[in-house]
Amino acid sequence: MGKKEKVHVQICVGTACFVQGGADLLLYNEFLDPAVLGGCEIEGVSCIGGCKEAQSKDRPPYVRIGEKVYGNVNQEMLCKLLAEATRA
Amino acid sequence: MLELNNQYTLMKRQVHAEVLKEFFAGTLKENVDKLPIRIIPKQRVPNRCCIYKERAMVRYRIMALLGINIESDDDELKSLAEYVEEVMETDKSAAPILTTISTACSSCPPDRYLISDACRGCFARPCLANCPKDCITFSGGQAHIDESRCIRCGKCKEVCPFHAVVHIPVPCEEACPVNAVKKNEEGYVEIDYKKCISCGRCAMSCPFGAIVERSSLMPVVKMLGKEEHVTALIAPAIEGQFPGTLSQIKAALLAAGFSSVLEVSEGAETTSLHEAEELAERKARGEGYMTTSCCPAYMELVDKHLPFLGERRSSALSPMGYAALKAKELNPATKNVFIGPCLAKKVEALRLKTVDAVITFSELASLFIAKGIDVRELEGSDLGDTSSFEDCRQFALSGGVASCVLSRFAPSHEVQVLPVNGVDKKMFRTMKIWEKRPAEADLVEVMCCEGGCINGPGVVVKPSVAMKLRGGNKAAAPVKAMRSVIQ
């Protein structure tokens, strides 16, 4: 089996995201399935601009998984999103 | 107490950020009455009965942010704009720190024990055998509690083999260590301010957000807008509350308009020295235990409920007290703003008179958001020589104060430390006993919040996150470190 490329995950820790729940996502080592964790490359990054897109229905915290930006991300949702992303 | 990460906290932070954004845009008075509608749009699926009640609650949260005492000054005919105008002219007194929103209160029924459907009506029936008031009856194959006789001892819950007995508390009443939170005749929450120690536990516990703190943010942003010298006194717990290092946090504060930043850990050094000296003297005189004096909720607790501890607590000022003096020494004209995780500090500030306002980390975060300050993006600002008080940043953690005092204590003595890690109802009862049977220790370190100040009512992140981000002025490092672990 060829080595799969890791999913690149950026957790926004701009002040707004950090304050609205993004900080909790930084505990990913504790709440993510180790198998999923192994398939991802996760980092905390400065504002990824999710909040600045006008008319956006989403709210902080934002997370970028690969190319796509997701809003309203909580621990549970991140587990689900990453499980899907690593399976794909 | 409520888990910090919940819908109410997020709503409160959103309200704070939106109000401040309007303030800095100079359009607060004009737009403030539109904010409840903007924050709760009609498409929203409400958590309360309807969006209209949610909007009314946003209105009250804005009033609390403006520093209005909702209990006494709520006038439904008055627009928020009128309140803003008032607040712009004169600062409201910070006391009392808490205020209640009676229409938010769900008027929870008195706490009780209830036998759920999990009851199998077993043969052994330990609930029946162990109830001291004979209030368990059996019908329909299940046990029932006779409410009129139940004394809420919880024995039945303890002994049920099916865990079928549930305790349904009143969260605010359960959280208050000193029974200052009560229900009035209509069943709505009321605080007895003669008893209240301003620890903030009730506000952290109410799942309906009916108990709120009156903010001092408006006086502070007004100060920042004037040509005044304003010193930010940052509590030791601030490290780990924002996504960046301590020096980046300092840079962010300067960017937000503070003229200078002083670490309260510097004052903590003086407190430790003073307490170490005092401890040595007391030990030499064989006076028994001494308590610390840095937790303002504890100070209130002693003054209002445990007067016999008055002579036991150290005469040292709190770290905030010494830091405020230092700031005034550096610039006699400065205004001091304490930024911490604590609500009771506001009471202390009123007493000290050297601190002009107190805001929380959470309120500071909304200030950063409204000003578009990204802590992580900033280049760190020099903290100066911190070597003598670096260890005092541990004042924010349970056990940290005692360890700082001990490290400044002549080593020849044997000092026994008793940390009081959080004052709840049970701990309060234990402390009452000390009047007759003194605590068996030399130094009693009291912190009213479990885990220390990093678990205070005004924090941004929960302690587990803060602990990850704290340490060595390199708070951003753990993110990278974790990454290398994964790879």
XYZ file of C-alpha atoms in Angstrom:
575
model
C 0.000 0.000 0.000
C 1.446 3.323 -1.062
C 1.885 5.993 1.511
C -1.098 8.312 1.482
C -0.524 12.005 1.502
C -1.410 13.631 4.804
C -4.428 15.888 5.018
C -3.317 19.423 5.704
C -5.383 21.023 8.477
C -5.155 24.616 9.612
C -6.947 25.655 12.788
C -7.509 29.396 12.819
C -6.254 30.930 16.045
C -6.919 34.516 15.078
C -8.285 36.279 18.157
C -11.938 35.978 17.103
C -11.734 32.263 16.339
C -9.647 31.514 19.407
C -12.149 33.233 21.666
C -15.243 31.702 20.075
C -14.165 28.116 20.651
C -11.107 27.691 18.439
C -8.899 27.321 21.513
C -10.637 24.048 22.361
C -9.700 22.646 18.974
C -6.033 22.958 19.935
C -6.562 20.007 22.262
C -6.790 17.835 19.135
C -4.265 15.378 20.506
C -6.772 14.499 23.196
C -10.027 14.216 21.305
C -9.080 12.953 17.845
C -8.898 9.271 17.017
C -5.174 8.413 16.868
C -5.697 6.747 13.497
C -7.184 9.951 12.093
C -4.522 12.034 13.821
C -1.828 10.041 12.030
C -3.319 10.868 8.665
C -3.348 14.602 9.280
C -0.909 17.386 9.535
C -2.488 19.892 11.914
C -1.301 23.361 12.780
C -2.619 26.479 14.441
C -2.394 29.468 12.107
C -3.188 33.165 12.155
C -6.488 34.404 10.761
C -7.409 32.489 7.608
C -9.952 35.135 6.684
C -13.124 33.087 7.180
C -14.605 35.848 9.285
C -13.927 38.547 6.724
C -15.954 37.071 3.893
C -19.075 39.199 3.755
C -22.542 37.662 4.125
C -21.014 34.514 5.495
C -23.581 32.529 7.435
C -20.834 30.666 9.214
C -19.356 31.873 12.439
C -15.966 31.416 14.080
C -14.086 29.214 14.708
C -12.898 28.419 11.199
C -10.758 25.515 10.103
C -9.202 24.918 6.690
C -9.022 21.299 5.646
C -7.130 20.910 2.397
C -8.520 23.759 0.312
C -11.904 24.178 1.941
C -12.730 26.464 4.869
C -15.344 25.343 7.391
C -17.076 27.543 9.973
C -18.750 26.797 13.325
C -16.288 24.000 13.905
C -16.368 22.280 17.276
C -14.482 19.252 18.515
C -17.148 16.815 17.417
C -17.393 18.321 13.952
C -13.628 18.320 13.522
C -13.553 14.606 14.372
C -16.170 13.930 11.720
C -14.621 16.145 9.050
C -11.168 14.702 9.528
C -12.416 11.124 9.625
C -13.996 11.777 6.210
C -10.989 13.621 4.857
C -8.515 10.921 5.837
C -10.713 8.184 4.428
C -11.041 9.868 1.053
C -20.445 24.639 37.187
C -21.131 25.021 33.494
C -18.513 23.878 31.045
C -16.944 27.093 29.737
C -17.587 26.212 26.132
C -21.343 26.692 25.733
C -23.889 28.657 23.727
C -24.302 31.282 26.418
C -20.596 32.119 26.638
C -20.375 32.387 22.866
C -23.437 34.638 22.715
C -22.073 36.885 25.437
C -18.765 37.243 23.609
C -20.502 37.995 20.344
C -22.596 40.700 22.013
C -19.518 42.260 23.601
C -17.558 42.300 20.340
C -20.471 43.775 18.348
C -21.055 46.558 20.886
C -17.380 47.490 20.953
C -17.148 47.468 17.162
C -19.961 50.031 17.042
C -18.269 52.005 19.792
C -14.976 52.277 17.924
C -16.788 53.107 14.709
C -18.390 55.985 16.605
C -21.875 54.691 15.819
C -22.803 52.988 19.074
C -25.551 55.364 20.108
C -27.024 55.333 16.635
C -27.011 51.559 16.165
C -27.223 50.067 19.622
C -30.971 49.508 19.453
C -30.537 47.572 16.210
C -27.968 45.199 17.688
C -30.415 42.757 19.333
C -32.089 42.276 15.953
C -28.824 42.023 14.072
C -27.461 39.449 16.527
C -30.718 37.465 16.609
C -31.978 37.565 12.995
C -35.402 36.149 12.247
C -33.936 33.095 10.517
C -32.296 31.982 13.733
C -33.520 28.802 15.371
C -33.943 30.028 18.949
C -32.663 28.247 22.044
C -35.214 30.060 24.174
C -38.955 30.091 23.488
C -38.691 32.509 20.561
C -36.370 34.970 18.867
C -38.179 37.861 20.564
C -37.235 36.696 24.008
C -33.693 36.113 22.794
C -33.590 39.674 21.489
C -34.837 40.961 24.835
C -32.017 39.018 26.512
C -29.436 40.540 24.161
C -30.777 43.923 25.199
C -30.150 43.059 28.857
C -26.665 41.742 28.063
C -25.864 45.021 26.351
C -27.121 46.858 29.439
C -24.857 44.728 31.660
C -21.947 45.495 29.338
C -22.741 49.203 29.659
C -22.455 48.707 33.420
C -26.141 49.241 34.197
C -27.525 47.723 37.384
C -30.396 45.833 35.779
C -32.161 45.093 39.053
C -32.575 48.714 40.022
C -32.246 50.687 36.784
C -34.127 48.680 34.206
C -36.619 50.950 32.503
C -38.318 49.134 29.665
C -39.501 52.367 28.117
C -35.954 53.612 27.804
C -34.031 52.867 24.617
C -30.526 51.462 24.695
C -29.382 54.676 23.015
C -30.494 56.630 26.069
C -28.544 54.288 28.312
C -25.480 54.719 26.092
C -25.801 58.480 26.371
C -25.960 58.236 30.160
C -22.937 55.957 30.329
C -20.905 58.202 28.036
C -21.458 61.108 30.403
C -20.849 59.497 33.774
C -19.302 56.216 34.838
C -21.550 53.924 36.842
C -20.341 52.693 40.205
C -18.958 49.180 39.903
C -20.778 47.858 42.984
C -22.597 45.546 43.221
C -20.582 43.440 40.798
C -23.403 41.098 39.839
C -26.910 41.794 38.693
C -29.808 39.528 37.811
C -32.124 39.380 34.799
C -35.353 38.098 36.288
C -37.005 37.467 32.914
C -34.090 35.242 31.906
C -34.432 33.201 35.087
C -36.271 29.983 34.453
C -37.422 29.950 38.098
C -36.157 26.411 38.539
C -38.155 24.397 41.093
C -36.419 23.749 44.436
C -33.726 21.116 44.302
C -35.020 17.587 44.705
C -34.363 13.903 44.376
C -36.380 11.997 41.831
C -36.688 8.294 41.180
C -36.488 7.705 37.452
C -37.883 4.931 35.269
C -34.616 3.071 35.735
C -36.037 1.865 39.082
C -36.784 -1.873 38.882
C -38.678 -2.031 42.151
C -36.120 -4.529 43.393
C -36.492 -6.975 46.251
C -33.694 -5.641 48.424
C -34.973 -2.029 48.327
C -31.957 -0.353 49.958
C -33.584 3.040 49.361
C -36.459 2.099 51.615
C -34.180 0.652 54.259
C -31.806 3.610 54.317
C -34.144 6.597 54.080
C -33.973 8.342 57.461
C -37.422 9.899 57.010
C -39.367 6.925 55.698
C -40.420 8.825 52.635
C -40.001 6.059 50.047
C -43.152 4.296 48.945
C -43.672 1.614 46.291
C -46.456 1.602 43.777
C -46.724 0.351 40.229
C -43.555 -1.681 40.701
C -41.413 1.415 41.316
C -40.216 3.474 44.228
C -41.456 7.034 44.795
C -40.292 9.815 47.061
C -42.761 11.665 49.243
C -41.666 15.241 48.569
C -43.247 16.625 51.737
C -41.063 14.474 53.976
C -37.841 14.312 51.952
C -34.947 16.180 53.580
C -32.709 15.922 50.480
C -30.015 13.923 52.208
C -29.256 11.908 49.062
C -28.992 8.591 50.881
C -31.338 6.839 48.413
C -29.198 8.039 45.506
C -26.086 6.650 47.139
C -27.502 3.187 47.735
C -29.560 2.520 44.586
C -27.969 -0.379 42.672
C -29.500 0.852 39.373
C -28.447 4.511 39.743
C -32.134 5.213 39.317
C -32.223 8.190 41.682
C -31.332 11.552 40.189
C -30.582 14.773 41.972
C -31.984 17.823 40.218
C -30.263 20.876 41.676
C -30.873 24.587 41.292
C -27.535 25.375 39.637
C -27.087 28.904 41.013
C -28.040 27.954 44.571
C -25.892 24.852 44.461
C -22.896 26.845 43.216
C -23.049 29.605 45.833
C -20.776 28.666 48.735
C -22.407 31.098 51.157
C -26.134 30.759 50.381
C -26.377 34.280 49.020
C -28.424 33.197 45.996
C -32.097 32.685 46.739
C -35.441 32.737 44.999
C -37.870 35.558 45.686
C -41.622 35.105 46.156
C -42.217 34.897 42.415
C -39.569 32.202 42.143
C -36.974 34.371 40.400
C -33.338 34.549 41.383
C -32.184 37.167 43.865
C -28.782 37.839 45.346
C -28.350 38.835 48.952
C -25.509 41.303 48.574
C -24.891 41.395 52.306
C -23.814 37.774 52.034
C -22.390 37.727 48.486
C -18.609 37.404 48.220
C -18.531 38.199 44.470
C -16.831 34.937 43.575
C -18.922 34.678 40.413
C -19.796 31.009 40.777
C -23.514 31.619 40.317
C -22.931 33.554 37.102
C -20.800 30.683 35.831
C -23.453 28.145 36.738
C -26.768 29.497 35.501
C -27.589 27.730 32.223
C -30.050 30.529 31.344
C -27.564 33.334 31.824
C -29.806 35.053 34.364
C -26.957 36.242 36.580
C -24.576 38.605 34.856
C -21.585 40.672 35.814
C -21.754 44.407 35.336
C -18.895 45.274 33.065
C -16.408 48.112 33.419
C -15.460 47.989 29.772
C -17.097 51.296 28.897
C -15.146 53.364 31.443
C -11.990 51.649 30.153
C -12.556 52.265 26.453
C -13.445 55.850 27.320
C -10.121 56.169 29.161
C -8.262 54.729 26.188
C -9.853 57.248 23.885
C -8.683 60.234 25.934
C -5.218 61.677 26.139
C -4.584 59.889 29.403
C -1.808 57.607 30.554
C -3.398 54.223 31.175
C -1.485 51.306 32.652
C -2.672 47.769 32.033
C -2.002 45.649 35.094
C -2.065 42.127 33.725
C -2.810 39.265 36.098
C -0.442 36.295 36.157
C -3.224 34.145 34.681
C -3.162 36.053 31.371
C -0.535 33.802 29.878
C -2.322 31.110 27.899
C -5.540 33.096 27.503
C -4.643 34.369 24.053
C -2.977 32.719 21.083
C 0.461 34.163 21.562
C 3.331 34.710 23.939
C 3.276 37.007 26.925
C 5.304 39.561 25.004
C 2.850 39.370 22.107
C 0.000 39.925 24.562
C 1.842 43.002 25.801
C 2.200 44.220 22.222
C -1.516 43.665 21.672
C -2.368 45.723 24.763
C -0.185 48.572 23.556
C -1.843 48.333 20.151
C -5.237 48.494 21.864
C -4.292 51.880 23.281
C -2.845 51.188 26.724
C 0.121 53.449 27.435
C 2.085 50.874 29.385
C 1.818 47.314 30.634
C 2.825 46.071 34.054
C 2.858 42.430 35.046
C 1.016 41.916 38.308
C 3.495 39.074 38.911
C 5.862 41.885 39.802
C 3.528 42.839 42.654
C 3.227 39.153 43.485
C 6.923 39.133 44.276
C 6.387 41.806 46.938
C 3.398 39.882 48.281
C 5.499 36.700 48.526
C 8.339 38.482 50.286
C 5.971 40.122 52.725
C 4.139 36.867 53.447
C 7.392 34.939 53.876
C 8.592 37.478 56.423
C 5.276 37.526 58.229
C 5.157 33.732 58.299
C 8.596 33.622 59.900
C 7.519 36.121 62.576
C 4.288 34.305 63.317
C 6.096 30.991 63.511
C 8.656 32.438 65.905
C 5.823 33.655 68.130
C 4.082 30.276 67.830
C 0.818 31.794 66.648
C -0.311 28.909 64.483
C -1.495 29.036 60.913
C -1.509 32.057 58.626
C -3.588 32.342 55.472
C -2.696 34.049 52.232
C -4.501 37.252 51.313
C -4.355 37.500 47.527
C -7.763 36.046 46.650
C -10.306 38.889 46.892
C -13.308 36.548 47.130
C -11.624 34.956 50.130
C -11.085 38.401 51.652
C -14.816 39.030 51.271
C -15.540 35.593 52.717
C -13.545 36.425 55.844
C -15.076 39.876 56.228
C -18.644 38.701 55.762
C -18.704 35.143 57.089
C -15.552 34.104 58.911
C -14.453 37.128 60.990
C -12.272 34.937 63.230
C -9.926 34.471 60.251
C -9.339 38.223 60.119
C -6.246 38.021 62.289
C -5.099 34.840 60.578
C -4.769 36.250 57.108
C -1.581 37.901 56.053
C -1.425 41.669 56.205
C 0.243 41.761 52.785
C -1.505 43.609 49.997
C -2.557 41.495 47.034
C -0.268 41.423 43.982
C -2.720 43.831 42.333
C -2.333 46.211 45.268
C 1.457 46.326 45.041
C 1.472 46.454 41.251
C -0.922 49.417 41.346
C 1.408 51.278 43.727
C 4.341 50.509 41.451
C 2.493 51.880 38.442
C 1.622 55.077 40.310
C 5.251 55.366 41.345
C 6.369 55.132 37.724
C 3.795 57.688 36.660
C 1.698 59.399 39.347
C -0.841 60.528 36.754
C -1.527 57.071 35.382
C -4.900 55.353 35.468
C -4.656 51.723 36.471
C -6.746 49.079 34.744
C -6.484 45.588 36.175
C -7.055 42.853 33.612
C -7.735 39.484 35.165
C -9.973 36.439 35.365
C -11.680 37.651 38.513
C -14.911 39.463 39.400
C -14.146 39.928 43.083
C -11.128 42.049 42.123
C -13.633 44.783 41.339
C -14.618 44.857 44.998
C -10.972 44.982 46.001
C -10.336 47.809 43.532
C -13.137 49.851 45.104
C -11.542 49.350 48.496
C -7.957 50.058 47.410
C -8.693 53.196 45.369
C -5.393 52.804 43.480
C -7.020 50.770 40.710
C -9.405 52.704 38.501
C -11.147 49.859 36.702
C -11.167 46.087 36.420
C -11.970 44.130 33.279
C -11.795 40.422 32.527
C -9.762 38.491 29.962
C -12.965 37.702 28.154
C -13.786 41.417 27.914
C -10.252 42.171 26.756
C -10.712 39.557 24.035
C -13.747 41.409 22.708
C -11.711 44.608 22.757
C -9.050 42.876 20.629
C -11.667 41.514 18.232
C -13.391 44.870 17.870
C -10.069 46.579 17.153
C -9.008 43.810 14.775
C -5.934 42.977 16.818
C -4.579 39.528 16.066
C -2.326 38.644 18.997
C -0.506 35.924 17.113
C 0.438 38.243 14.238
C 2.142 40.842 16.396
C 5.806 41.154 17.021
C 6.478 40.633 20.718
C 7.134 43.632 22.897
C 10.054 43.562 25.313
C 8.974 42.532 28.814
C 12.108 43.904 30.439
C 13.967 42.084 33.159
C 11.534 39.596 34.626
C 14.028 37.263 36.289
C 13.185 38.167 39.902
C 9.444 37.559 39.580
C 9.192 34.978 36.824
C 8.196 32.253 39.291
C 5.397 34.503 40.586
C 3.442 33.888 37.378
C 2.507 30.696 39.214
C 0.247 32.802 41.461
C -2.456 31.946 38.949
C -2.414 28.275 39.894
C -3.496 26.499 43.029
C -0.364 25.809 45.055
C 1.557 28.510 43.209
C 1.253 31.204 45.851
C 2.463 28.915 48.619
C 5.424 27.760 46.557
C 6.464 31.371 45.856
C 6.223 32.223 49.565
C 8.203 29.134 50.537
C 10.968 29.796 48.051
C 11.462 33.159 49.793
C 11.316 31.649 53.258
C 14.401 30.870 55.348
C 14.939 27.192 54.628
C 15.727 26.203 58.204
C 12.039 26.116 59.074
C 9.685 23.292 58.403
C 6.583 24.735 56.845
C 3.438 22.753 56.392
C 1.219 24.018 53.600
C -2.513 23.480 53.285
C -3.879 24.530 49.903
C -7.581 25.372 49.786
C -8.231 24.639 46.152
C -11.651 26.138 45.527
C -14.248 27.273 48.043
C -17.563 25.492 47.580
C -20.268 24.824 50.171
C -18.340 21.928 51.658
C -15.052 23.810 51.905
C -16.880 26.720 53.522
C -18.180 24.346 56.211
C -14.668 22.999 56.771
C -13.309 26.514 57.168
C -15.993 27.343 59.737
C -14.706 24.482 61.859
C -11.276 26.132 62.049
C -12.689 28.529 64.627
C -12.865 25.679 67.137
C -10.254 23.348 65.702
C -7.487 25.359 63.994
C -6.217 24.189 60.640
C -3.231 21.919 61.006
C -0.762 23.827 58.896
C 1.540 26.813 58.987
C 0.490 28.360 55.724
C -3.029 28.060 54.335
C -3.237 29.095 50.712
C -6.789 30.021 49.789
C -8.091 30.239 46.227
C -11.823 30.426 45.753
C -11.711 28.997 42.225
C -10.788 25.336 41.749
C -7.364 25.070 40.178
C -6.650 28.733 40.854
C -7.229 31.939 38.923
C -6.902 30.215 35.546
C -10.356 28.802 36.288
C -11.890 32.146 37.214
C -15.192 33.499 35.925
C -13.531 35.851 33.423
C -11.253 33.472 31.539
C -11.239 32.982 27.774
C -10.178 29.349 27.632
C -10.607 26.428 29.957
C -7.691 25.559 32.243
C -6.575 22.556 30.179
C -6.036 24.772 27.132
C -4.429 27.546 29.183
C -1.973 25.090 30.714
C -0.950 23.934 27.247
C -0.268 27.473 26.127
C 1.462 28.699 29.279
C 5.115 28.730 30.108
C 8.390 30.315 29.215
C 6.979 33.175 27.158
C 6.663 30.844 24.196
C 2.981 30.121 24.237
C 2.786 29.552 20.500
C 5.356 26.785 20.659
C 3.073 23.967 21.811
C 1.225 24.110 18.503
C 4.425 23.432 16.628
C 5.630 20.947 19.221
C 2.412 18.978 18.926
C 2.838 18.963 15.198
C 6.260 17.427 15.368
C 4.908 14.728 17.676
C 2.367 13.760 15.056
C 4.813 13.530 12.207
